[in-house]
Coordinates of C-alpha atoms and ligand atoms in Angstrom, one line a residue:
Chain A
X597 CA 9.2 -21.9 4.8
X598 CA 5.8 -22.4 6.0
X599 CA 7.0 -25.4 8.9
X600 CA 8.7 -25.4 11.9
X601 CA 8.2 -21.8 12.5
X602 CA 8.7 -20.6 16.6
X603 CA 6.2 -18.1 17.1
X604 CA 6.5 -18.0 20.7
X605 CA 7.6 -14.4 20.7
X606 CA 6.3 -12.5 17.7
X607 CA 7.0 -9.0 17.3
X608 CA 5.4 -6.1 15.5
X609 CA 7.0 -2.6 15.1
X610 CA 5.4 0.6 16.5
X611 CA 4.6 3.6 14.7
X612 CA 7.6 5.2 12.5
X613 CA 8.5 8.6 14.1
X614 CA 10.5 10.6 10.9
X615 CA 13.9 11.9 11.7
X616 CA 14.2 8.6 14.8
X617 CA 15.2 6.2 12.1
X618 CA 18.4 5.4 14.5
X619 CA 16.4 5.0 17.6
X620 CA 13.5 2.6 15.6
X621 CA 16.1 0.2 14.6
X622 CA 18.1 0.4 17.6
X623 CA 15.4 -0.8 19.9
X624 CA 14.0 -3.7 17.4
X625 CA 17.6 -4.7 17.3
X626 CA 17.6 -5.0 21.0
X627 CA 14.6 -6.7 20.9
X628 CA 15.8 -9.6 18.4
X629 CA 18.8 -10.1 21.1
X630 CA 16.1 -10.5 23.4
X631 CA 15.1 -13.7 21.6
X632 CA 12.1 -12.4 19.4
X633 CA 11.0 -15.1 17.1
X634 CA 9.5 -13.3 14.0
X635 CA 9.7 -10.0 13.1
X636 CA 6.5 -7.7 11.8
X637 CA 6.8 -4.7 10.3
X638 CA 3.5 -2.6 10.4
X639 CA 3.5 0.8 9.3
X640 CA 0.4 2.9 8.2
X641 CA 1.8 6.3 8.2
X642 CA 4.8 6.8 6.8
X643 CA 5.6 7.1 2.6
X644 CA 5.9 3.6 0.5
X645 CA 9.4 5.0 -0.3
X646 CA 10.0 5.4 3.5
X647 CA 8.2 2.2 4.1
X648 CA 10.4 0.6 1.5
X649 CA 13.7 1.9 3.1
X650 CA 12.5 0.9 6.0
X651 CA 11.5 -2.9 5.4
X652 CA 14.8 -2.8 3.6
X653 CA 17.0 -2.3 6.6
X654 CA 14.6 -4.6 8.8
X655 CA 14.9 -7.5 6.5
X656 CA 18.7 -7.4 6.8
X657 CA 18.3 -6.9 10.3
X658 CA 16.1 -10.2 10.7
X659 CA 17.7 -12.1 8.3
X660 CA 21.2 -11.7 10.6
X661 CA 19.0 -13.3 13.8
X662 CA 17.7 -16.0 11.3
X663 CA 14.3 -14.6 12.3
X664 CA 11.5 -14.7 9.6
X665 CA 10.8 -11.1 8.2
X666 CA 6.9 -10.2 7.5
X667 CA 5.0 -7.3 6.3
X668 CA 2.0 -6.1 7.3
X669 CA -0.9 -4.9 4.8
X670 CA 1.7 -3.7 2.0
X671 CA 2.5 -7.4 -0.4
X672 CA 4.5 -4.8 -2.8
X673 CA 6.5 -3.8 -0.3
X674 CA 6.9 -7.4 0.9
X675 CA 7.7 -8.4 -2.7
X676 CA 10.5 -5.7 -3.4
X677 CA 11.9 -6.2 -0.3
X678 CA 11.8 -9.6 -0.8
X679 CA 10.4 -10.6 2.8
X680 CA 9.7 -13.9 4.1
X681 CA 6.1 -12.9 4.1
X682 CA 2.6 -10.9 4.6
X683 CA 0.4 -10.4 7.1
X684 CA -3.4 -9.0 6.5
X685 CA -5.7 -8.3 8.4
X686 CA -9.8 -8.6 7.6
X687 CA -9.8 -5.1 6.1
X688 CA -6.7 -5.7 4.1
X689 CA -6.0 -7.4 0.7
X690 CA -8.2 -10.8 1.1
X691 CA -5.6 -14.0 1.9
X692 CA -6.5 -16.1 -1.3
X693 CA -5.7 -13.3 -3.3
X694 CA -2.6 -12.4 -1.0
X695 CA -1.6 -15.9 -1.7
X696 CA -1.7 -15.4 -5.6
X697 CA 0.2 -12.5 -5.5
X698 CA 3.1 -14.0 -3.2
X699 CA 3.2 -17.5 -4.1
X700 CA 3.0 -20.9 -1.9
X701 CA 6.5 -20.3 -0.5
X702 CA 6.0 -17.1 1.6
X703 CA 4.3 -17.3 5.1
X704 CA 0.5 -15.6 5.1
X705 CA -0.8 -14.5 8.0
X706 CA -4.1 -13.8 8.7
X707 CA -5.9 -11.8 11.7
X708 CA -8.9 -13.8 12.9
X709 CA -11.2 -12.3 15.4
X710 CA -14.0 -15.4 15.1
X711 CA -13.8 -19.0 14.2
X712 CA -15.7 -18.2 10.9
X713 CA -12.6 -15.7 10.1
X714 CA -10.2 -18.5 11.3
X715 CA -11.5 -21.2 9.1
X716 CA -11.5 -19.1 6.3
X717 CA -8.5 -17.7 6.7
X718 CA -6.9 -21.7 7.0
X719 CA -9.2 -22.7 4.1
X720 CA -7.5 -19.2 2.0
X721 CA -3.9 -20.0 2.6
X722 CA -2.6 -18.6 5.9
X723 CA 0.2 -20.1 7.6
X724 CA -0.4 -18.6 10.6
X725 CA -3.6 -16.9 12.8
X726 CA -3.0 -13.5 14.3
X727 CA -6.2 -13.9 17.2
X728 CA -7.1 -11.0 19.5
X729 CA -7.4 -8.5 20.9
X730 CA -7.0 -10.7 24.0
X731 CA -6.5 -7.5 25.5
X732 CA -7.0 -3.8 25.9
X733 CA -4.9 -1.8 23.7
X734 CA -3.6 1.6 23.2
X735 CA -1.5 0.2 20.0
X736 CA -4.0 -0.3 17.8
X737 CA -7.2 1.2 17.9
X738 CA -9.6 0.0 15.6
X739 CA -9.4 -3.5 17.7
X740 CA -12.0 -5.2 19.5
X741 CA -11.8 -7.4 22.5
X742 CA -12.5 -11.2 22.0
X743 CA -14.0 -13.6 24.4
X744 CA -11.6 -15.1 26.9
X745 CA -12.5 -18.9 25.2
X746 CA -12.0 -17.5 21.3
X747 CA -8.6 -19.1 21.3
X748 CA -9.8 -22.2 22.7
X749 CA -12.4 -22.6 19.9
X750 CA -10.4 -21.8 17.2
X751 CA -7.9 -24.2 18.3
X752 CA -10.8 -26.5 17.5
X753 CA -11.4 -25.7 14.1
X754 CA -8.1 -25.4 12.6
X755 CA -4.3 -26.8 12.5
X756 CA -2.7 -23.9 11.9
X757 CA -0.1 -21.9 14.6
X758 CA -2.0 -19.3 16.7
X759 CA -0.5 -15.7 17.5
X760 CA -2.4 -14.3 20.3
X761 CA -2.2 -10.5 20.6
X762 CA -3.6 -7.5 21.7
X763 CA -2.5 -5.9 24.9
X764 CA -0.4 -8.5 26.2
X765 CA 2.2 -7.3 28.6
X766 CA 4.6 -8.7 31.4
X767 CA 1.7 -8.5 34.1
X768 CA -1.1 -10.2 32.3
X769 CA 0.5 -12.6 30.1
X770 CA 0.6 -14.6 33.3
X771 CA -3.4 -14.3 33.2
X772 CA -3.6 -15.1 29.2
X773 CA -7.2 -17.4 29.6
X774 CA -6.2 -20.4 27.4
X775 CA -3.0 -22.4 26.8
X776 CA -4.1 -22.9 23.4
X777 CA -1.5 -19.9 21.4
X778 CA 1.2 -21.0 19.6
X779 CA 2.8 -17.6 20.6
X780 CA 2.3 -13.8 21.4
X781 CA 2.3 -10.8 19.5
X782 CA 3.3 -7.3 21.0
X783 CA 4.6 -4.1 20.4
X784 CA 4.8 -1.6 23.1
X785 CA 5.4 -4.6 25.7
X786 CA 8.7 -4.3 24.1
X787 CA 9.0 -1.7 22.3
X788 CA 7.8 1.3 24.9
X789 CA 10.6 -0.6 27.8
X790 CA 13.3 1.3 29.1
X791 CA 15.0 -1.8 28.5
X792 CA 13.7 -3.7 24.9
X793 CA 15.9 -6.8 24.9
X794 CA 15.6 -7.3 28.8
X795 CA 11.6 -7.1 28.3
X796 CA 11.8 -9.4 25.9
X797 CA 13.6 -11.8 27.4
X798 CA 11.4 -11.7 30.0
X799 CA 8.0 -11.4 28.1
X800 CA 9.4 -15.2 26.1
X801 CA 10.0 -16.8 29.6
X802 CA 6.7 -15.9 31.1
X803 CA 5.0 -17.2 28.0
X804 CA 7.1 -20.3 27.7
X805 CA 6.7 -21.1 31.5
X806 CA 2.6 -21.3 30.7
X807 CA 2.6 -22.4 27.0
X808 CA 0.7 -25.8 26.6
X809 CA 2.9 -28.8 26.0
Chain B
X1331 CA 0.9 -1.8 -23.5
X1332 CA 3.6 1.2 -23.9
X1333 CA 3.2 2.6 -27.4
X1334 CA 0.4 4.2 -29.2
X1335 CA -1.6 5.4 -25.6
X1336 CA -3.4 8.5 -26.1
X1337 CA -2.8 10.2 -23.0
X1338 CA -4.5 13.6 -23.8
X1339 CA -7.2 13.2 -21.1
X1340 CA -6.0 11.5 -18.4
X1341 CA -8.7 10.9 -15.0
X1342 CA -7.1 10.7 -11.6
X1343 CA -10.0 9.7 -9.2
X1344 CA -11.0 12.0 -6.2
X1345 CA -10.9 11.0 -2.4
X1346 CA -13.3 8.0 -2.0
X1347 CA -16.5 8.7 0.7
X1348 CA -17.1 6.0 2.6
X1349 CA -20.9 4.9 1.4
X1350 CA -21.1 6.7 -1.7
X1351 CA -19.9 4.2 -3.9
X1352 CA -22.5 4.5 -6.8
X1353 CA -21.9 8.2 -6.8
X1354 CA -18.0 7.7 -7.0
X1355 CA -18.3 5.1 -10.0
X1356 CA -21.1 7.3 -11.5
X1357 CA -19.2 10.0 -11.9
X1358 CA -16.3 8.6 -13.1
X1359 CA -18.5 6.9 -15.8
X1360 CA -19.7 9.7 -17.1
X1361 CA -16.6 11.2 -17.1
X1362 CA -15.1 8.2 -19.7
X1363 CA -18.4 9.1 -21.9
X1364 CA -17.1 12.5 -22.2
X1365 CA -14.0 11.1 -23.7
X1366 CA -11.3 10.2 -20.9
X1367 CA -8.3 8.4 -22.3
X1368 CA -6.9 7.2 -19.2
X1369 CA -8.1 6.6 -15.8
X1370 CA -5.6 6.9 -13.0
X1371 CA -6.8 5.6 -9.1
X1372 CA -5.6 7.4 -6.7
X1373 CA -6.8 6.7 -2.8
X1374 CA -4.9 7.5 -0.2
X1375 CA -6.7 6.8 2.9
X1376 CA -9.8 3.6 1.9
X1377 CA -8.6 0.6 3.9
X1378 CA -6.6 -1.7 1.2
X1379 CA -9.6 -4.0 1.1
X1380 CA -12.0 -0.9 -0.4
X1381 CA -8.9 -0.1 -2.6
X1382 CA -9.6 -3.4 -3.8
X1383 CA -12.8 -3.5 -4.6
X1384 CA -13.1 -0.1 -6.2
X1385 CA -10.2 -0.7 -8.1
X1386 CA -11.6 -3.8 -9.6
X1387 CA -15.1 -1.7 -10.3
X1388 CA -12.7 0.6 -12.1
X1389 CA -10.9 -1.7 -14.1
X1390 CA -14.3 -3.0 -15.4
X1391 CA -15.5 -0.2 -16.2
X1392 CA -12.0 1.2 -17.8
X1393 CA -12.4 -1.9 -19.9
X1394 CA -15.5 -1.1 -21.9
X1395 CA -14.4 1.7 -22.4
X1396 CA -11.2 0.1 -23.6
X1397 CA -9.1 2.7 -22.1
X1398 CA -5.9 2.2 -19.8
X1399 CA -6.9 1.6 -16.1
X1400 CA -3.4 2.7 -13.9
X1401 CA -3.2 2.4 -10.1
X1402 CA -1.6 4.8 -7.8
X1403 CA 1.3 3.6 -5.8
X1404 CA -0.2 0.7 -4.1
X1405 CA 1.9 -1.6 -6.9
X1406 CA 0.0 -4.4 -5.1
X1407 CA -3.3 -3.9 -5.7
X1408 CA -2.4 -3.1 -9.4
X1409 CA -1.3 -6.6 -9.5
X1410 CA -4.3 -8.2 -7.7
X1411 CA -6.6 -6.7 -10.0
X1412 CA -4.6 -7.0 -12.9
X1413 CA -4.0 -3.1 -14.0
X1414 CA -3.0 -2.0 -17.0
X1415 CA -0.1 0.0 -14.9
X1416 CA 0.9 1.7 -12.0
X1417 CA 1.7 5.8 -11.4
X1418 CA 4.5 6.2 -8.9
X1419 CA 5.4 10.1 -7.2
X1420 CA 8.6 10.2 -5.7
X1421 CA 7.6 9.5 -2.1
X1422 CA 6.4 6.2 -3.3
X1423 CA 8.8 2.8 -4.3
X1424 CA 11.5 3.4 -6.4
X1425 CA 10.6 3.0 -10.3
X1426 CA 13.0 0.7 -11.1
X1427 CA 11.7 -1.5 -8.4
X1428 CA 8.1 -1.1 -9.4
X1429 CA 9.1 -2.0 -13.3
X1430 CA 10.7 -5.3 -11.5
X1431 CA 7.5 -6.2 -9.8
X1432 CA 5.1 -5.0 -13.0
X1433 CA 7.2 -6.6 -15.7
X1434 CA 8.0 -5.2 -19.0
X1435 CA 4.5 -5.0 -20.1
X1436 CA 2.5 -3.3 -17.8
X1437 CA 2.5 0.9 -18.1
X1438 CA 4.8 3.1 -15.4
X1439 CA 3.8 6.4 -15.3
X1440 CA 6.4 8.4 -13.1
X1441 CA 5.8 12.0 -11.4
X1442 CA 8.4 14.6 -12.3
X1443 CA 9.1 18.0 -11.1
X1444 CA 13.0 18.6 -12.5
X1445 CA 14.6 17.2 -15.6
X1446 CA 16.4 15.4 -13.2
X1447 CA 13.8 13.6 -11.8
X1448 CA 12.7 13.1 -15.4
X1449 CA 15.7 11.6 -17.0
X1450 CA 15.8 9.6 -14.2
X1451 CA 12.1 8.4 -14.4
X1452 CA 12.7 7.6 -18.2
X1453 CA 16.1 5.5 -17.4
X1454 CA 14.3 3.7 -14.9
X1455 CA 11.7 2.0 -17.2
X1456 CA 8.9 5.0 -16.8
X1457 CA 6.2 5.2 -20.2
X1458 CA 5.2 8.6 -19.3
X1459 CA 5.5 11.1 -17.1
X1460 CA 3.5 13.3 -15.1
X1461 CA 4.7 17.0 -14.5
X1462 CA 3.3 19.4 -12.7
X1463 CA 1.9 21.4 -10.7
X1464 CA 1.2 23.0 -13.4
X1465 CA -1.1 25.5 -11.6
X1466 CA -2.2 25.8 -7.7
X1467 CA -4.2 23.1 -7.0
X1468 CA -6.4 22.3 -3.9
X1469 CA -6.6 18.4 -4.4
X1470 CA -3.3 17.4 -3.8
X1471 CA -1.5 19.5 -1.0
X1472 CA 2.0 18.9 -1.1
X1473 CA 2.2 19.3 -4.7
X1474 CA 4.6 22.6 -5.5
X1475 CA 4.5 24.7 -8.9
X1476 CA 6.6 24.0 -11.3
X1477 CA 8.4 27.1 -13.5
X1478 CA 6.2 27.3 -16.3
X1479 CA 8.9 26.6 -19.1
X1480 CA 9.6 23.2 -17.0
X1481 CA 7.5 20.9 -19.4
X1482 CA 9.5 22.3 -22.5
X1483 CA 13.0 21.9 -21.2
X1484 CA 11.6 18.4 -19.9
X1485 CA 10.7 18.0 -23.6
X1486 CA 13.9 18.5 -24.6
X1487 CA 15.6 15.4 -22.6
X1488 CA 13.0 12.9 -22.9
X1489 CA 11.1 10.9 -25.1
X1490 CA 8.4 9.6 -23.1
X1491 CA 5.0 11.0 -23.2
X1492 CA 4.5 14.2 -20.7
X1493 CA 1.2 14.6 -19.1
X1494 CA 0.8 18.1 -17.8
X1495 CA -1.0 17.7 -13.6
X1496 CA -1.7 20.0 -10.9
X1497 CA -4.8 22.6 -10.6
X1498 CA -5.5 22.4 -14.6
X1499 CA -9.1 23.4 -15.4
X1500 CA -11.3 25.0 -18.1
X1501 CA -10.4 28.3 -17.6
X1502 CA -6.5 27.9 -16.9
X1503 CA -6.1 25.0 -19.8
X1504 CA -5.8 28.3 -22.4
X1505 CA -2.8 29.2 -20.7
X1506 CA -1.6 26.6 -20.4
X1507 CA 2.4 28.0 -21.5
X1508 CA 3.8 25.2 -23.3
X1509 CA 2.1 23.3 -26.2
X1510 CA 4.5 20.4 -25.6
X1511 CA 2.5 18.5 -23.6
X1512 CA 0.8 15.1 -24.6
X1513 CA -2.1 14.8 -22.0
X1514 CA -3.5 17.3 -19.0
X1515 CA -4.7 15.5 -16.1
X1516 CA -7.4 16.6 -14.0
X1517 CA -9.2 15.5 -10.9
X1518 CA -11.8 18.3 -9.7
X1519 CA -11.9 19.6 -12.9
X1520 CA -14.4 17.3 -14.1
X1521 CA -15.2 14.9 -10.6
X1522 CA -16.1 18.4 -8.6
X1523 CA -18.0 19.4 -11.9
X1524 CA -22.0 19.8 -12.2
X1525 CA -21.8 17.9 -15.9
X1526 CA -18.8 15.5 -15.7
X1527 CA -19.6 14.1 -18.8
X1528 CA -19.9 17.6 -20.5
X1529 CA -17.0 19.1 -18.6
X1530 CA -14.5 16.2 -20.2
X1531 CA -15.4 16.8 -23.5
X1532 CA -15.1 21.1 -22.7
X1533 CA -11.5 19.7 -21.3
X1534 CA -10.7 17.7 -24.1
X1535 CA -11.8 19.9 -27.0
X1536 CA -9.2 22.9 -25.4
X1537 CA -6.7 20.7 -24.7
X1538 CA -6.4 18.9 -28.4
X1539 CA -7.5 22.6 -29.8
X1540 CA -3.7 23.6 -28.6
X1541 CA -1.4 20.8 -28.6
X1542 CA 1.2 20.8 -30.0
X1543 CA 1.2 19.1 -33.7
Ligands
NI2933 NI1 3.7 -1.6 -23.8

């Protein structure tokens, strides 16, 4: 299912709060009916049972928007769930052997902070780049901030679709440097709204408005 | 892979330090020389790409020794690097779903605290289990004591292997109260030890000096 993916507006879930399971999935449901494209579920705290449950209840979720499920990091959770694919990151499981374990069919995506990573990443199997942080972030902390022209380079060096992410929000998605992405990847955008599918809906049209044609 | 393991020294790995890799596999080298039967990894908090690569030191190593590597929950990186199994506590996925991901040949050990869990385990494709705590133990925090006749009624409605866990060391393995066990497994016991080498074989010798003929 690796083609005609819509990335425009590429969510990823926020940190699992225990005993909020209701209010989790009620907001990434709201989200979906906002018009997210692909659904990501990242979770580094929680148990792999709760993980498990979790993913469980997403993928039927996703699969009722026809939205392509993915999991981040954890490929045996991906595999029992049965999700429509993985995402790693550079400190993660490498991509070719990713690949191995979840066959050509699944999407792979990869996060790229250089055009080295990028190639590589292309050249390992990914469908799909994760590229960032284009912005500051309070989501994840580990990330660094890439050079306003990253995007544009890599667009150079490789045919695969291009998530940008990192801090993107309604105010500066306007001031996004290149026209290059294929689509955007946030969480508390979306998530941390009063209003999830409203944000949404309004995060998709502001990228849309600017996306290259 | 099933039938005919000797379990009655079984490894679990300690918490990995970040740049003291040669120290890590060192000790757990020595520790196999002193007679280790089984080598369990267990690392909660390495990014998965260390996992990864320690896991496939491991299995190396494991493999001259020709003794059963088994990997922790992460059911994934078992299957990148080709384990000989995968140990799963009740917090992590489901055994039946991990025998579907494994196959029928790879080991599942199971953790177990009730008969319940036990019988369950076995149903759900488990090859051994591990029972405990045993004793108070410091490296594993949420683990709770088990009553002491636990492993014998355990005994009684199961026929998979029972590897006794949880605060077990040279002093305490004398007391241990059942002689129905088929394997102890120890962490600090011989990692946290001056002498791992010399503290194994201490380990082993009480152990096998008990069990149950
Ligand atoms: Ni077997």
């Amino acid at each position: 299912m690796s083609n005609n993916i819509d990335y425009s507006l590429y969510l990823v879930t926020e940190a699992y709060r225990e005993g909020y399971r209701s209010e989790y999935l009620k907001k990434v449901r709201q989200a979906l009916q906002g018009g997210v494209n692909v659904l990501q579920f990242r979770e580094k705290n929680a148990s792999s049972l709760r993980q498990f449950e979790l993913a469980k209840a997403l993928k039927d979720m996703s699969q009722s928007f026809h939205v392509p499920f993915i999991i981040n990091d954890r490929v045996d959770i991906a595999l029992a769930v049965n999700a429509d694919g993985v995402h790693v990151g550079q400190e993660d499981l490498p991509a070719e052997d990713v690949r191995r374990l979840i066959g050509p069919d699944k999407l792979l995506g990869v996060s790229a902070a250089t055009v080295e990573e990028a190639v590589k990443a292309e050249r390992d199997g990914a469908d799909y780049l994760g590229v960032g942080s284009v912005f500051q972030t309070g989501s994840k902390g580990d990330a660094t901030l890439i050079e306003m022209d990253e995007i544009a380079r890599i667009r150079q060096e490789v045919t695969i679709p291009i998530v940008a992410i990192g801090g993107i929000n309604a105010e500066n998605v306007k001031r996004l440097p290149e026209r290059h992405a294929d689509g955007i990847a946030v969480i508390s955008a979306i998530l941390s709204a009063a209003d999830p599918k409203g944000a949404a809906e309004q995060l998709k049209e502001q990228f849309l408005s600017k996306k290259h044609k």
